[in-house]
JSON list of C-alpha atoms in Angstrom, two decimals:
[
{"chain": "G", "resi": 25, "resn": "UNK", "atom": "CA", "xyz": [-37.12, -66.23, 98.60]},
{"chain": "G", "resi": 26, "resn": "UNK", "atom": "CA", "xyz": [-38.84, -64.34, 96.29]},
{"chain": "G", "resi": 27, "resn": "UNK", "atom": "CA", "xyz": [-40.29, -65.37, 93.00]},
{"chain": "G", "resi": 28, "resn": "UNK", "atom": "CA", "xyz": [-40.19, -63.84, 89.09]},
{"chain": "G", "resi": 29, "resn": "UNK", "atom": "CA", "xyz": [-41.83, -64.51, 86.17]},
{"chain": "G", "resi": 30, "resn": "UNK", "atom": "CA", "xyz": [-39.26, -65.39, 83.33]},
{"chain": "G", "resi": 31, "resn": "UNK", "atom": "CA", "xyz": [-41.48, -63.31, 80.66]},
{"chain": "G", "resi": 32, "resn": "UNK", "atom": "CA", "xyz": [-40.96, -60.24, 82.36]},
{"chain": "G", "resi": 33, "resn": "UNK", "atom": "CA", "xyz": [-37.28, -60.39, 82.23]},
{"chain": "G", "resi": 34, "resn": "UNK", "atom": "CA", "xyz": [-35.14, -58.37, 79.92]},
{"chain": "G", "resi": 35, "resn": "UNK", "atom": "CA", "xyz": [-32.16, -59.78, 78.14]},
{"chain": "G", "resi": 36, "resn": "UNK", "atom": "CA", "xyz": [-30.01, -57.64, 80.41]},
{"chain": "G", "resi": 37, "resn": "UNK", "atom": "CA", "xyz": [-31.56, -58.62, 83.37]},
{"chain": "G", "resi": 38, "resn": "UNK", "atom": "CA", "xyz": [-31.07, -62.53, 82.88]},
{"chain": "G", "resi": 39, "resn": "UNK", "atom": "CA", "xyz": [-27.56, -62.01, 81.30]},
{"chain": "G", "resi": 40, "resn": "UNK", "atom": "CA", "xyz": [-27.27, -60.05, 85.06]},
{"chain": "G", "resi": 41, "resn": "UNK", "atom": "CA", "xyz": [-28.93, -62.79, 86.91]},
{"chain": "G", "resi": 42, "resn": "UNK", "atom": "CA", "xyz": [-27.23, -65.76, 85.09]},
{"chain": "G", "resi": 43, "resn": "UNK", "atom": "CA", "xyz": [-23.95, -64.13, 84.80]},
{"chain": "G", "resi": 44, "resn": "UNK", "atom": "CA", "xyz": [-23.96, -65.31, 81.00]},
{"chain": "G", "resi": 45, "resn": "UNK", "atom": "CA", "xyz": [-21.70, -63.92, 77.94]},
{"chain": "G", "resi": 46, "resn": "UNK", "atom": "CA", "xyz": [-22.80, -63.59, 74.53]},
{"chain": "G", "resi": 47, "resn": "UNK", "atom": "CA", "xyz": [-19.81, -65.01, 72.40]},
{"chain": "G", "resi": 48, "resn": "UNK", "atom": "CA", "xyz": [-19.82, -63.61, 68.70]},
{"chain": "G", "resi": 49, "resn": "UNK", "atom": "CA", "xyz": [-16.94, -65.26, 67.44]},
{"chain": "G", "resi": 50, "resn": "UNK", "atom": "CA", "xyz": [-17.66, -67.79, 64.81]},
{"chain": "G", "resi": 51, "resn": "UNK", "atom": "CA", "xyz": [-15.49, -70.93, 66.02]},
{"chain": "G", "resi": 52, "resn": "UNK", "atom": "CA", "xyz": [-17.85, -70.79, 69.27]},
{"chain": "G", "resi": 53, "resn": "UNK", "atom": "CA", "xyz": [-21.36, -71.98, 66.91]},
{"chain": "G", "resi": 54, "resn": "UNK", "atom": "CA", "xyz": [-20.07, -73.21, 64.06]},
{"chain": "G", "resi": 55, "resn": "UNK", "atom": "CA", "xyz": [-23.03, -76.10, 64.00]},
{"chain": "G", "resi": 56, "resn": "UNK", "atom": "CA", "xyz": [-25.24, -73.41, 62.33]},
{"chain": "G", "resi": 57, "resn": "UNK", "atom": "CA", "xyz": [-22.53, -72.50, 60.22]},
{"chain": "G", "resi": 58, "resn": "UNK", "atom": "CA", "xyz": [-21.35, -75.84, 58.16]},
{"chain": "G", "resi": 59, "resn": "UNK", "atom": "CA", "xyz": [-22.23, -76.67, 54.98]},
{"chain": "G", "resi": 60, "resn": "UNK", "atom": "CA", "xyz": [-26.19, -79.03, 55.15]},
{"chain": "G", "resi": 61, "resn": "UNK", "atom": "CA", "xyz": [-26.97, -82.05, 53.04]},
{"chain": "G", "resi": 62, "resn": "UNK", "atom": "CA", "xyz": [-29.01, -81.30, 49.94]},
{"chain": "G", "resi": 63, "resn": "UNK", "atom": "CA", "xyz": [-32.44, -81.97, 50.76]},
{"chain": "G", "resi": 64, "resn": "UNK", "atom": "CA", "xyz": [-34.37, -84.49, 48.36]},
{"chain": "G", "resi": 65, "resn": "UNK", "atom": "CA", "xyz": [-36.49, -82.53, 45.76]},
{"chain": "G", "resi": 66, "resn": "UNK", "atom": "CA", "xyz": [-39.99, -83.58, 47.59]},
{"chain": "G", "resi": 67, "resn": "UNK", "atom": "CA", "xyz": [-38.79, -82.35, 50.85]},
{"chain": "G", "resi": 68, "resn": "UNK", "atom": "CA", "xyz": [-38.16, -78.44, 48.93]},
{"chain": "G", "resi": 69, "resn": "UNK", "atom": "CA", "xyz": [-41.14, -78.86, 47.44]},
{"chain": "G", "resi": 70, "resn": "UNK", "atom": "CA", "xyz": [-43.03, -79.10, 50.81]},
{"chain": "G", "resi": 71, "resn": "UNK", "atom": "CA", "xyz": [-41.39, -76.31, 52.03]},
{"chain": "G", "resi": 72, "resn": "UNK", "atom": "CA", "xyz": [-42.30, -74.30, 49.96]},
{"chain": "G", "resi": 73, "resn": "UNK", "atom": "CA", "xyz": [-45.51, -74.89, 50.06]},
{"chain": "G", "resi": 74, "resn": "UNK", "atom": "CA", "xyz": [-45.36, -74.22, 53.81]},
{"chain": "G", "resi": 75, "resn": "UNK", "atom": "CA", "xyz": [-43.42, -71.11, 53.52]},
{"chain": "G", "resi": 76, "resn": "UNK", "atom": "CA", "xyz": [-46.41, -69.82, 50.66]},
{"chain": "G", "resi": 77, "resn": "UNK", "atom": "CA", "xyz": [-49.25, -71.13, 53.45]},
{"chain": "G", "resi": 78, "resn": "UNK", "atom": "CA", "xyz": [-47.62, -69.23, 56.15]},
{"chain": "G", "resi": 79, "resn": "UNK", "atom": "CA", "xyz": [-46.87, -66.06, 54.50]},
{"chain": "G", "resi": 80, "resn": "UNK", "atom": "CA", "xyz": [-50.59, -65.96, 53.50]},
{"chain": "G", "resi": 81, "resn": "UNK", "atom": "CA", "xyz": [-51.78, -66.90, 57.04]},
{"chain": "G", "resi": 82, "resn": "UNK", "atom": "CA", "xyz": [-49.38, -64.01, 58.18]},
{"chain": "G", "resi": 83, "resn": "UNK", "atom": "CA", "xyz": [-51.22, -61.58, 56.56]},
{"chain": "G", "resi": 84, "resn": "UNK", "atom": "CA", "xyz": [-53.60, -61.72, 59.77]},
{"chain": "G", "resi": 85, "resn": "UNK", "atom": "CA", "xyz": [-52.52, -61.43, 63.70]},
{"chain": "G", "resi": 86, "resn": "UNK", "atom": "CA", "xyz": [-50.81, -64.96, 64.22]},
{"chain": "G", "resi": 87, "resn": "UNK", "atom": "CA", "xyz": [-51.03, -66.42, 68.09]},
{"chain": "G", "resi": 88, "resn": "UNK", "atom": "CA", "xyz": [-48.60, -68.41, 69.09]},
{"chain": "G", "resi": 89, "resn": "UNK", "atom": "CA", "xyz": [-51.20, -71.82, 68.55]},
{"chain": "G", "resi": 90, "resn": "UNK", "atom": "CA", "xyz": [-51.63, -71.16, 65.00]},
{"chain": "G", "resi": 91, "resn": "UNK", "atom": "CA", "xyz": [-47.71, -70.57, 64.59]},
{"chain": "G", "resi": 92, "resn": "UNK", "atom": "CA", "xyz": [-47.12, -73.68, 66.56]},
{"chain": "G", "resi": 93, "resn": "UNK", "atom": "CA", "xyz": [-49.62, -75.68, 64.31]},
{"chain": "G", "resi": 94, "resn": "UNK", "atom": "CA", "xyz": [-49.21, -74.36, 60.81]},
{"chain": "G", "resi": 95, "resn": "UNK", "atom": "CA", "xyz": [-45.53, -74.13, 61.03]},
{"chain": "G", "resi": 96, "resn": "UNK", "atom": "CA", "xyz": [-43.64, -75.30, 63.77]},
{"chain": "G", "resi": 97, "resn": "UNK", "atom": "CA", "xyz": [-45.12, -79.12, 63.71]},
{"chain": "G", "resi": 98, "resn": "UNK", "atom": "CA", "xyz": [-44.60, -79.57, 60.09]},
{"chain": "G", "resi": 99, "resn": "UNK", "atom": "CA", "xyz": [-41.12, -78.39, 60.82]},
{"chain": "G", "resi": 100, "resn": "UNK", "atom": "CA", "xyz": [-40.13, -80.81, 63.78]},
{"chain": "G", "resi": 101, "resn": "UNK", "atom": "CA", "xyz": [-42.28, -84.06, 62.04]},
{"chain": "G", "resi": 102, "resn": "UNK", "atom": "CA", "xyz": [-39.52, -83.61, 58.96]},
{"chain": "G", "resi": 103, "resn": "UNK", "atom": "CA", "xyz": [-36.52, -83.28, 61.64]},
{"chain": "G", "resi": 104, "resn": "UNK", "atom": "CA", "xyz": [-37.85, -86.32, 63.36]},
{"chain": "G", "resi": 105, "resn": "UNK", "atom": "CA", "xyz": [-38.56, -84.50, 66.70]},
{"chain": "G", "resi": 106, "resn": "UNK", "atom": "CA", "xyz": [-41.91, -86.75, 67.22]},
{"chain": "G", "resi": 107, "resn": "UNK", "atom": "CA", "xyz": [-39.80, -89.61, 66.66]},
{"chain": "G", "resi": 108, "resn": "UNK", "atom": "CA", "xyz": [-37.32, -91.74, 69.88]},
{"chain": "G", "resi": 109, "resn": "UNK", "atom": "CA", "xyz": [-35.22, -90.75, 71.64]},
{"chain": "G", "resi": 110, "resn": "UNK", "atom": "CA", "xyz": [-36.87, -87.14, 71.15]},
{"chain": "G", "resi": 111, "resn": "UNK", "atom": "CA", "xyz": [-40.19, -86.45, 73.41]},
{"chain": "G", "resi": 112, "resn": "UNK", "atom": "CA", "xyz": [-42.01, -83.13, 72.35]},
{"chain": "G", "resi": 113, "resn": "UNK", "atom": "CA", "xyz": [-44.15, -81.17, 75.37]},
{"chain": "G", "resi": 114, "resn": "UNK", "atom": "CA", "xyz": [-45.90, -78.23, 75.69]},
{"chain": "G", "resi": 115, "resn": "UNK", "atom": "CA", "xyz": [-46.18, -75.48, 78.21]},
{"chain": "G", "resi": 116, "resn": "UNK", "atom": "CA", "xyz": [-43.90, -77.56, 80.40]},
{"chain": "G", "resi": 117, "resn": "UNK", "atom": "CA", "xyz": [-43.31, -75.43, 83.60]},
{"chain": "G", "resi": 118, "resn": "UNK", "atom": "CA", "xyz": [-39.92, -74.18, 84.28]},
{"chain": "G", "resi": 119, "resn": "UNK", "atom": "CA", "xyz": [-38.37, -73.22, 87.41]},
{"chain": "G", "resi": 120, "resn": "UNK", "atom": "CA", "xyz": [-34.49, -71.68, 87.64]},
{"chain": "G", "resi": 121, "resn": "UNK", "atom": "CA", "xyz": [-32.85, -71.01, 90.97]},
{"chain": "G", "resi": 122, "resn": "UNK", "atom": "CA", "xyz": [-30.82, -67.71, 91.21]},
{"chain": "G", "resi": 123, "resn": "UNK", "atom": "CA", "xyz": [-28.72, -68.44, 94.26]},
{"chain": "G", "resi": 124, "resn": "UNK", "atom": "CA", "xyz": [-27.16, -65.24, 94.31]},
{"chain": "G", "resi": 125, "resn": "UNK", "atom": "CA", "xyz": [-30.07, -63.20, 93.70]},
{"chain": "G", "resi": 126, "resn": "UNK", "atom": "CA", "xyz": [-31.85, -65.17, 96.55]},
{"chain": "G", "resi": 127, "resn": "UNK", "atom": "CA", "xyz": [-34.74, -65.44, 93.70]},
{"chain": "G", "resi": 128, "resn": "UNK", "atom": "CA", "xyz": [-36.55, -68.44, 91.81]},
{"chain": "G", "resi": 129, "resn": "UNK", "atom": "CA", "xyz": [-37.69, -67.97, 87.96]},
{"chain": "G", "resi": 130, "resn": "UNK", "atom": "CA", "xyz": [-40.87, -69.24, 87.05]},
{"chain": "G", "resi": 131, "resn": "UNK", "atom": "CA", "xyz": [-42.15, -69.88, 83.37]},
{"chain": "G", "resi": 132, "resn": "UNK", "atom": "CA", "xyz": [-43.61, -71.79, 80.86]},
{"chain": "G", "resi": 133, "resn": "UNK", "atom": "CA", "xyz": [-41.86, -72.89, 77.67]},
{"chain": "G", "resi": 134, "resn": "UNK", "atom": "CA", "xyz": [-44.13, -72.67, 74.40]},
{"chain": "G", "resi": 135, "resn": "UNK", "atom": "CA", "xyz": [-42.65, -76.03, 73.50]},
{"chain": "G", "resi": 136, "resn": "UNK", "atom": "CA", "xyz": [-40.06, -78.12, 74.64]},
{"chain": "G", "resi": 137, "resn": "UNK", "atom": "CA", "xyz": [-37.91, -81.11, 72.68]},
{"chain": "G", "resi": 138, "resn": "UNK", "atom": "CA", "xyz": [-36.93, -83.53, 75.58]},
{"chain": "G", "resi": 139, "resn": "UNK", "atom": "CA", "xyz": [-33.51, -84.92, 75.97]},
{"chain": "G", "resi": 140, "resn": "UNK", "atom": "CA", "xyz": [-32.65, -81.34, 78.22]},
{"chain": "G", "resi": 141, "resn": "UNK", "atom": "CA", "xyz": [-30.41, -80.48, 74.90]},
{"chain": "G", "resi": 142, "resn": "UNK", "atom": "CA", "xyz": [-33.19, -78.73, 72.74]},
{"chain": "G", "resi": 143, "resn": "UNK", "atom": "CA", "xyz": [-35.44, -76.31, 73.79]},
{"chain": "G", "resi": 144, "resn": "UNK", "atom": "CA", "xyz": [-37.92, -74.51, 70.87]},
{"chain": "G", "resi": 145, "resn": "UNK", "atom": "CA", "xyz": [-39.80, -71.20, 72.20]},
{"chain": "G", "resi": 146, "resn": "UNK", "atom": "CA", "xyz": [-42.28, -70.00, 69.73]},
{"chain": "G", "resi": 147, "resn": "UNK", "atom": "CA", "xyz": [-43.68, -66.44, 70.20]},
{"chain": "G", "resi": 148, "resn": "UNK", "atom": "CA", "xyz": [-46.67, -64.48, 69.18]},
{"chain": "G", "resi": 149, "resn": "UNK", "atom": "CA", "xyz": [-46.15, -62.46, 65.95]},
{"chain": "G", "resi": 150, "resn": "UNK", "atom": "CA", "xyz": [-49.33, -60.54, 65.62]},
{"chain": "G", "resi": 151, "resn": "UNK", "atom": "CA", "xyz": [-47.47, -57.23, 66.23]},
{"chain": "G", "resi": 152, "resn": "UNK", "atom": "CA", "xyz": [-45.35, -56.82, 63.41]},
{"chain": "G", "resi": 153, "resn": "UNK", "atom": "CA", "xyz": [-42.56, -54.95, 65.02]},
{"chain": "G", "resi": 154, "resn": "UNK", "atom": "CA", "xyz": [-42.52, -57.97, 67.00]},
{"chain": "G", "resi": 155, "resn": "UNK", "atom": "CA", "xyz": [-38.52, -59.33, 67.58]},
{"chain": "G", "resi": 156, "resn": "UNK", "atom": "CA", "xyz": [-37.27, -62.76, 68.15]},
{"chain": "G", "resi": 157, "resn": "UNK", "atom": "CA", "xyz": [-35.07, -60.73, 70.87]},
{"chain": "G", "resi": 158, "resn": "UNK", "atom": "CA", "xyz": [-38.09, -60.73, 72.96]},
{"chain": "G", "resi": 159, "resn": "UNK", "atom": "CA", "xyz": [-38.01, -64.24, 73.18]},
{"chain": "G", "resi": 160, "resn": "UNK", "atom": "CA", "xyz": [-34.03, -64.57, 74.20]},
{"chain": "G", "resi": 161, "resn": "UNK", "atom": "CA", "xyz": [-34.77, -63.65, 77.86]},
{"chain": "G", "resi": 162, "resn": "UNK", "atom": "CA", "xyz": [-37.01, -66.64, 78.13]},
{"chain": "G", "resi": 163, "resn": "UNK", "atom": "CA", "xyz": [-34.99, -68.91, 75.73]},
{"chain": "G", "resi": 164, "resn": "UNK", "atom": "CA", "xyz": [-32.01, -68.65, 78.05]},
{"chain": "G", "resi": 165, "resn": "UNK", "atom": "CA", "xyz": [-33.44, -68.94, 81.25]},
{"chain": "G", "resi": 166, "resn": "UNK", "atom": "CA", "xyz": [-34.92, -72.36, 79.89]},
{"chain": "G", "resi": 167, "resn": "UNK", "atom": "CA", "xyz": [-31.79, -73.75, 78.21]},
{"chain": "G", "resi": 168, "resn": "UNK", "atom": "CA", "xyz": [-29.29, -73.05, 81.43]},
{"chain": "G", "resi": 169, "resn": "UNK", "atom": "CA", "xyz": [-31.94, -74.66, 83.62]},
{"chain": "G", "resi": 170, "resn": "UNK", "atom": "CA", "xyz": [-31.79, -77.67, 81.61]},
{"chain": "G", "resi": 171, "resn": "UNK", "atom": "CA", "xyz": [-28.57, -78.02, 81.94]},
{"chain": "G", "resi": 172, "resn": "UNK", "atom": "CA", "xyz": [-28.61, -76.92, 85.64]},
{"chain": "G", "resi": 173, "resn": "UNK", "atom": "CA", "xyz": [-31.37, -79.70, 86.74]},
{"chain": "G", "resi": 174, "resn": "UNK", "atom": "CA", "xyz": [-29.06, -82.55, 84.41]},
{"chain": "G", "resi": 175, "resn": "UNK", "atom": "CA", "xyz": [-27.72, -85.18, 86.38]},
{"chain": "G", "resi": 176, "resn": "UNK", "atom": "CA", "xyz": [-24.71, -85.53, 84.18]},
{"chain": "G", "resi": 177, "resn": "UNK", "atom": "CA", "xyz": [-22.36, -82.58, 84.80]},
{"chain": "G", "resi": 178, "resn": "UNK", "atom": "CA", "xyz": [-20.30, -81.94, 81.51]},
{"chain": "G", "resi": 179, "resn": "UNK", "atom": "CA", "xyz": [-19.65, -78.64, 79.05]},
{"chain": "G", "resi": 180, "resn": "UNK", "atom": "CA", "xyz": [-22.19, -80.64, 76.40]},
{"chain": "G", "resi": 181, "resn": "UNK", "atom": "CA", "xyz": [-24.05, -77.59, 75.00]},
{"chain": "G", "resi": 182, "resn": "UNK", "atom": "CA", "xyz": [-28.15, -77.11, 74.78]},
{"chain": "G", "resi": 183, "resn": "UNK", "atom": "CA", "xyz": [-29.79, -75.63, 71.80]},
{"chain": "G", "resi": 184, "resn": "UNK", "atom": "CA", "xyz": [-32.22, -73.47, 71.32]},
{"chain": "G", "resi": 185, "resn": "UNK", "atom": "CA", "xyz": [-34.68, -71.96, 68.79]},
{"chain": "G", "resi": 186, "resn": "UNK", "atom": "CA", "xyz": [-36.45, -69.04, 68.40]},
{"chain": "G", "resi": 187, "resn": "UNK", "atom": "CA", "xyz": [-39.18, -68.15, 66.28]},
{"chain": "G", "resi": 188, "resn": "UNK", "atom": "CA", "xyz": [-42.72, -66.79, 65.39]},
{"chain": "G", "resi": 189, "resn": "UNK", "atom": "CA", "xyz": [-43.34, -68.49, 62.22]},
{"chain": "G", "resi": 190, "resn": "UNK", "atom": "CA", "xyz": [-41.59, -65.64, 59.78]},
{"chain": "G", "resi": 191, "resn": "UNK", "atom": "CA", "xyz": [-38.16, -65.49, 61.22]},
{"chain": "G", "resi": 192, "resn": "UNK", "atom": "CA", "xyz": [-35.86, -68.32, 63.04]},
{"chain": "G", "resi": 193, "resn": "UNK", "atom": "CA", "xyz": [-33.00, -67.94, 65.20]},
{"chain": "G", "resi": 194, "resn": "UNK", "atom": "CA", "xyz": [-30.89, -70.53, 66.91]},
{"chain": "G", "resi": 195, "resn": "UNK", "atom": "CA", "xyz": [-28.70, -70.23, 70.20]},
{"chain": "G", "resi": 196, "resn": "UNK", "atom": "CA", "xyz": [-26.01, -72.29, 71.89]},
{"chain": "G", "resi": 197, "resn": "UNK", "atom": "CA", "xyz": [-25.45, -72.26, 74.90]},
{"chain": "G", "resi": 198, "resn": "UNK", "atom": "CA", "xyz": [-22.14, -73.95, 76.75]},
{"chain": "G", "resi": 199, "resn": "UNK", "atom": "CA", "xyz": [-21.76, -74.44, 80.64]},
{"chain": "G", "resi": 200, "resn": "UNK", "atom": "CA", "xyz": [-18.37, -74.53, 81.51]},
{"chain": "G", "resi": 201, "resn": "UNK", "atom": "CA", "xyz": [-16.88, -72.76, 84.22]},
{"chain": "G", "resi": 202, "resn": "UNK", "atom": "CA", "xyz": [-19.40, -69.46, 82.67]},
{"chain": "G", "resi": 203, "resn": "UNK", "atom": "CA", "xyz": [-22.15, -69.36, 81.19]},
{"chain": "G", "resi": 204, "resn": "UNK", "atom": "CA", "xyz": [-21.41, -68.29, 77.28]},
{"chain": "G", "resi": 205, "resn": "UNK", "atom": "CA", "xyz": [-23.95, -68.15, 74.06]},
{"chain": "G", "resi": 206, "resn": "UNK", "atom": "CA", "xyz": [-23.87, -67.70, 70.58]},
{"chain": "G", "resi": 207, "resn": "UNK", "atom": "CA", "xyz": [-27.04, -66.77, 67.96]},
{"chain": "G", "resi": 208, "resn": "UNK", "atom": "CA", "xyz": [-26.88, -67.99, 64.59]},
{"chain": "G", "resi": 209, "resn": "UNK", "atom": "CA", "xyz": [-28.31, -65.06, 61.78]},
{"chain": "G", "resi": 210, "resn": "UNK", "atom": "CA", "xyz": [-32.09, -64.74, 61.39]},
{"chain": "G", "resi": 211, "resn": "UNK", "atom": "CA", "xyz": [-33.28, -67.08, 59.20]},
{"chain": "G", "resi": 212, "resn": "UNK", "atom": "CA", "xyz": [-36.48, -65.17, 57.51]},
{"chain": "G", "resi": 213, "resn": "UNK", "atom": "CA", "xyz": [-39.22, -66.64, 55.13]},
{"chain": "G", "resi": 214, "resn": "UNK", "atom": "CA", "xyz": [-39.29, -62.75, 53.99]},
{"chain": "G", "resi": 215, "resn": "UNK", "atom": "CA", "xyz": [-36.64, -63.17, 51.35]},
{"chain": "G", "resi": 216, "resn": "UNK", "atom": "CA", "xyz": [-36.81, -64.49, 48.57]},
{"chain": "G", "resi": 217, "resn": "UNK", "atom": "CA", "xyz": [-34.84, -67.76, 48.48]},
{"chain": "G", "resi": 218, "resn": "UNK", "atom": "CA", "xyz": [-36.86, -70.34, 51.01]},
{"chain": "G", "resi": 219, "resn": "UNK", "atom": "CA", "xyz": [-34.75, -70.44, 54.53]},
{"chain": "G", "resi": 220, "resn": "UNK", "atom": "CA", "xyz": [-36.28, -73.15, 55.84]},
{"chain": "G", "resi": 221, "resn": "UNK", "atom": "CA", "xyz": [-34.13, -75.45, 53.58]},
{"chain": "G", "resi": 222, "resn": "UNK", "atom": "CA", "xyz": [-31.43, -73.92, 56.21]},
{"chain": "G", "resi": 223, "resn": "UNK", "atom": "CA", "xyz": [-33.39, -73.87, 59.25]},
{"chain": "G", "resi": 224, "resn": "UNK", "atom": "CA", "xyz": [-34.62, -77.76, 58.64]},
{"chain": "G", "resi": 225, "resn": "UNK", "atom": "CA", "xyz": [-30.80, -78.53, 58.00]},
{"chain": "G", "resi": 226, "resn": "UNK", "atom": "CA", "xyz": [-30.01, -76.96, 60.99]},
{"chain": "G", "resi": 227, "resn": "UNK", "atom": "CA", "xyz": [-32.80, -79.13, 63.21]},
{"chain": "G", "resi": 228, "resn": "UNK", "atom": "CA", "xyz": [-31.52, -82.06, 61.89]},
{"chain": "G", "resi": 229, "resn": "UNK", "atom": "CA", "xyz": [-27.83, -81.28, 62.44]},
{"chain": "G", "resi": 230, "resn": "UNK", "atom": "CA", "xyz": [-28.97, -80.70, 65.96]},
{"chain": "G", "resi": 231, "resn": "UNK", "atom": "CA", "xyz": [-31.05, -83.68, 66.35]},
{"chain": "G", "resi": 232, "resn": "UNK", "atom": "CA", "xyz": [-28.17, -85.75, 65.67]},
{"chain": "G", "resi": 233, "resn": "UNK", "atom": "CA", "xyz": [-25.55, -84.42, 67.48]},
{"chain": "G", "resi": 234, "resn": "UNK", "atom": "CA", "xyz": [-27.88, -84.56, 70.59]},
{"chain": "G", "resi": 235, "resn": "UNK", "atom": "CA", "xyz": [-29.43, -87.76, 70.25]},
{"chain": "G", "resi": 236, "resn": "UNK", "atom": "CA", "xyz": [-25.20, -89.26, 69.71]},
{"chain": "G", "resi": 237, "resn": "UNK", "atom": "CA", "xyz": [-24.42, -87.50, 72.94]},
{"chain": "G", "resi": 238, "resn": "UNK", "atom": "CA", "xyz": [-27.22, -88.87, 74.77]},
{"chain": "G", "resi": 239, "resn": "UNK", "atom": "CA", "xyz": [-26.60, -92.39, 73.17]},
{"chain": "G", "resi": 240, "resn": "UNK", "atom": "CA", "xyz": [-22.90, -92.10, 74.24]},
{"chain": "G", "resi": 241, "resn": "UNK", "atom": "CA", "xyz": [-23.62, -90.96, 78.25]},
{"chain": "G", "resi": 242, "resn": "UNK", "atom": "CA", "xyz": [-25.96, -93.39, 78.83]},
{"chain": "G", "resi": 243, "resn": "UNK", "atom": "CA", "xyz": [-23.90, -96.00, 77.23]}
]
C-alpha cells in the first residue's frame, strides 16, 4: 500500500480520492448563515484591538506560529475551545485510508479542537497571493477521517476552519451515504467593518451544537 502526503494533494485530487461533493445550496450550511447574538461591548472592543494588532503584524511574512499565537488563541480562549468538553492539540498526526485507491494519507493538522467534530487548520500567509483554497485539500482529508475513525456511526456533521490570520473560512462536512461539503463566504479582516464579530459568532455557534451532540450520544 502506498503512502501520500495530505499537503501535496490538490482539491481535485482528494474530492477524486474521497469521492466528496461540494454542495452550494444554502439550506445544506445554514449554521454559518443565522442570525449571532450581539456580542457584549468589551468583547468588540477586544476584537478590534486584535484585528488592528494583526493587520500591523501582517505587514511582515506571517508563519503559521505567529498566526496561531497572535490570532488564532485569542480567538478560541473567547469561544471557550480551552475550556471541557473541548481539548485543543497541535500537529496531531493524521492518517486516512483510501480503500479504493489502495493508498494511506499521511499529515499533520496545524491545530486540532478534540471532540472529532471541529477541526481548525491554520496556514502560512507570508505570500500574499496566498488562498485559504490551499488549505481545503488538507482541511477535508482531516474532517472525513474524523468522522471515519468515530466509533459512533451517524450523519452528525464535522466542522472545519480555515484561515491564515487575514481571512476565515468555515466548511461542513456531512457523511451520509456520500461524502458532501459546504464553505461559508470568506470572512476577511481586510474590510472595513471587523469580521471577527462573525467569525467568533460562528465558533461559538459551533461549539455548542457540538458539545450538545456529544452530551446527547454519550448520554
Amino acid at each position: 500500500m502506498s503512502e501520500i502526503d495530505v499537503s501535496r494533494l490538490t482539491l481535485a485530487e482528494v474530492k477524486q480520492r474521497l469521492q466528496i461533493k461540494e454542495v452550494n445550496e444554502p439550506g445544506f450550511f445554514p449554521e454559518w448563515r443565522q442570525p449571532l447574538r450581539d456580542l457584549p461591548d468589551w468583547e468588540r472592543r477586544w476584537l478590534d484591538k486584535l484585528k488592528t494588532d494583526f493587520l500591523s503584524l501582517e505587514q511582515y511574512p506571517l508563519h503559521e506560529e505567529l498566526v496561531k499565537m497572535a490570532m488564532l488563541g485569542p480567538l478560541l480562549s473567547l469561544a471557550n475551545f480551552f475550556q471541557y468538553p473541548f481539548y485543543p492539540q497541535a500537529e496531531a498526526t493524521v492518517t486516512f485510508a483510501a480503500e479504493d485507491e489502495g493508498t494511506v494519507v499521511n499529515g499533520r493538522v496545524d491545530l486540532l479542537v478534540v471532540r472529532q467534530r471541529l477541526w481548525v487548520t491554520v496556514v502560512e500567509s507570508k505570500n500574499k497571493r496566498f488562498s485559504l483554497i490551499e488549505a481545503m485539500p488538507q482541511a477535508l482529508t482531516y474532517m472525513a477521517s474524523s468522522q471515519n475513525a468515530s466509533n459512533v456511526k451517524d450523519s452528525l456533521p464535522t466542522f472545519g476552519l480555515v484561515t491564515n490570520g487575514t481571512h476565515f473560512a468555515f466548511i461542513k462536512l456531512v457523511q451520509d451515504g456520500g461524502v458532501r461539503y459546504g464553505v461559508s463566504d470568506e470572512f476577511s479582516l481586510k474590510r472595513q467593518s471587523n469580521e471577527l464579530y462573525g467569525v467568533l459568532g460562528i465558533l461559538r455557534r459551533i461549539g455548542e451544537l457540538v458539545s450538545g451532540w456529544e452530551t446527547s450520544l454519550s448520554a
